XYZ file of C-alpha atoms in Angstrom:
105
model
C 0.000 0.000 0.000
C 1.178 3.495 -0.768
C -0.098 6.801 0.561
C 0.849 10.348 -0.381
C -0.735 13.452 1.140
C -0.481 16.887 -0.475
C -1.530 19.141 2.376
C -1.333 22.292 0.254
C -4.046 21.021 -2.103
C -5.973 18.837 0.350
C -5.401 15.725 -1.749
C -4.596 12.246 -0.514
C -3.402 9.622 -2.995
C -3.849 5.984 -2.033
C -2.802 2.889 -3.951
C -3.091 -0.798 -3.087
C -1.741 -3.707 -5.149
C -4.494 -5.597 -6.988
C -7.088 -3.111 -5.667
C -6.433 0.136 -7.520
C -5.534 3.744 -6.854
C -7.626 6.704 -5.764
C -7.350 10.369 -5.022
C -9.382 11.825 -2.169
C -10.066 15.555 -2.312
C -11.937 17.707 0.136
C -13.919 20.685 -1.062
C -14.588 23.886 0.884
C -17.523 22.221 2.683
C -15.305 19.338 3.865
C -17.119 16.939 1.547
C -14.988 14.065 0.356
C -14.569 13.610 -3.378
C -13.093 10.242 -4.346
C -11.799 9.678 -7.854
C -10.279 6.528 -9.324
C -6.884 7.118 -10.877
C -5.769 6.012 -14.308
C -2.787 7.040 -16.341
C -3.792 8.933 -19.436
C -3.657 7.261 -22.828
C -1.084 8.427 -25.345
C -2.422 11.191 -27.572
C 0.062 11.737 -30.404
C -1.519 15.115 -31.234
C -0.495 16.545 -27.841
C 3.050 16.842 -26.516
C 4.202 14.393 -23.857
C 4.599 15.883 -20.401
C 7.840 14.836 -18.768
C 8.426 15.345 -15.050
C 11.807 16.345 -13.751
C 13.426 17.997 -10.796
C 15.587 21.094 -10.897
C 18.315 18.872 -9.435
C 18.200 16.434 -12.350
C 20.986 16.716 -14.902
C 19.781 19.096 -17.602
C 21.876 17.222 -20.175
C 20.303 13.852 -19.295
C 16.751 15.201 -19.155
C 17.229 16.918 -22.523
C 18.481 13.596 -23.926
C 15.317 11.830 -22.784
C 13.184 14.651 -24.171
C 14.927 14.422 -27.544
C 14.465 10.648 -27.637
C 10.741 10.936 -26.853
C 9.945 13.915 -29.094
C 8.912 11.732 -32.040
C 6.456 9.670 -29.940
C 3.994 12.559 -29.859
C 4.005 16.151 -31.042
C 6.982 17.141 -28.926
C 7.732 17.071 -25.222
C 7.031 19.570 -22.452
C 9.029 19.596 -19.242
C 7.312 20.161 -15.924
C 9.344 20.509 -12.754
C 7.972 18.808 -9.684
C 9.491 17.848 -6.407
C 9.951 14.556 -4.666
C 7.070 12.089 -4.458
C 4.684 14.612 -5.989
C 5.864 13.372 -9.372
C 4.168 10.056 -8.704
C 0.852 11.688 -7.849
C 0.996 13.641 -11.124
C 1.649 10.444 -13.074
C -1.073 8.525 -11.265
C -3.653 11.240 -11.826
C -2.907 11.506 -15.544
C -1.416 15.008 -15.338
C 1.891 13.844 -16.792
C 3.209 11.053 -18.999
C 6.815 10.245 -18.090
C 9.141 10.488 -15.113
C 12.641 9.443 -16.153
C 15.023 8.714 -13.318
C 18.229 10.255 -14.674
C 20.203 10.386 -11.412
C 20.947 7.889 -8.654
C 18.307 7.481 -5.965
C 19.411 7.714 -2.343
C 16.086 6.841 -0.760
């Protein structure tokens, strides 16, 4: 099971093997909104959204972007920190998160 809370947005992401993944959001009236998560299908008309960190090697990230540019109509980079990248992927807000540097976690 995995859990990620984004306190700034009031979102909680929950995933369980063989069960699925969900995002729980709370509106201004403290009502829970639960949405099932699915990665978005490839749309070759739109550019791919690639997630990266400002600490990732610009040279390596650019290499990945160049390699993926022909898969769709280009590639857009979006910087995101830490585990938030996984919530963006799970919610279909991004397409790719290349790990271009060693992980120390």
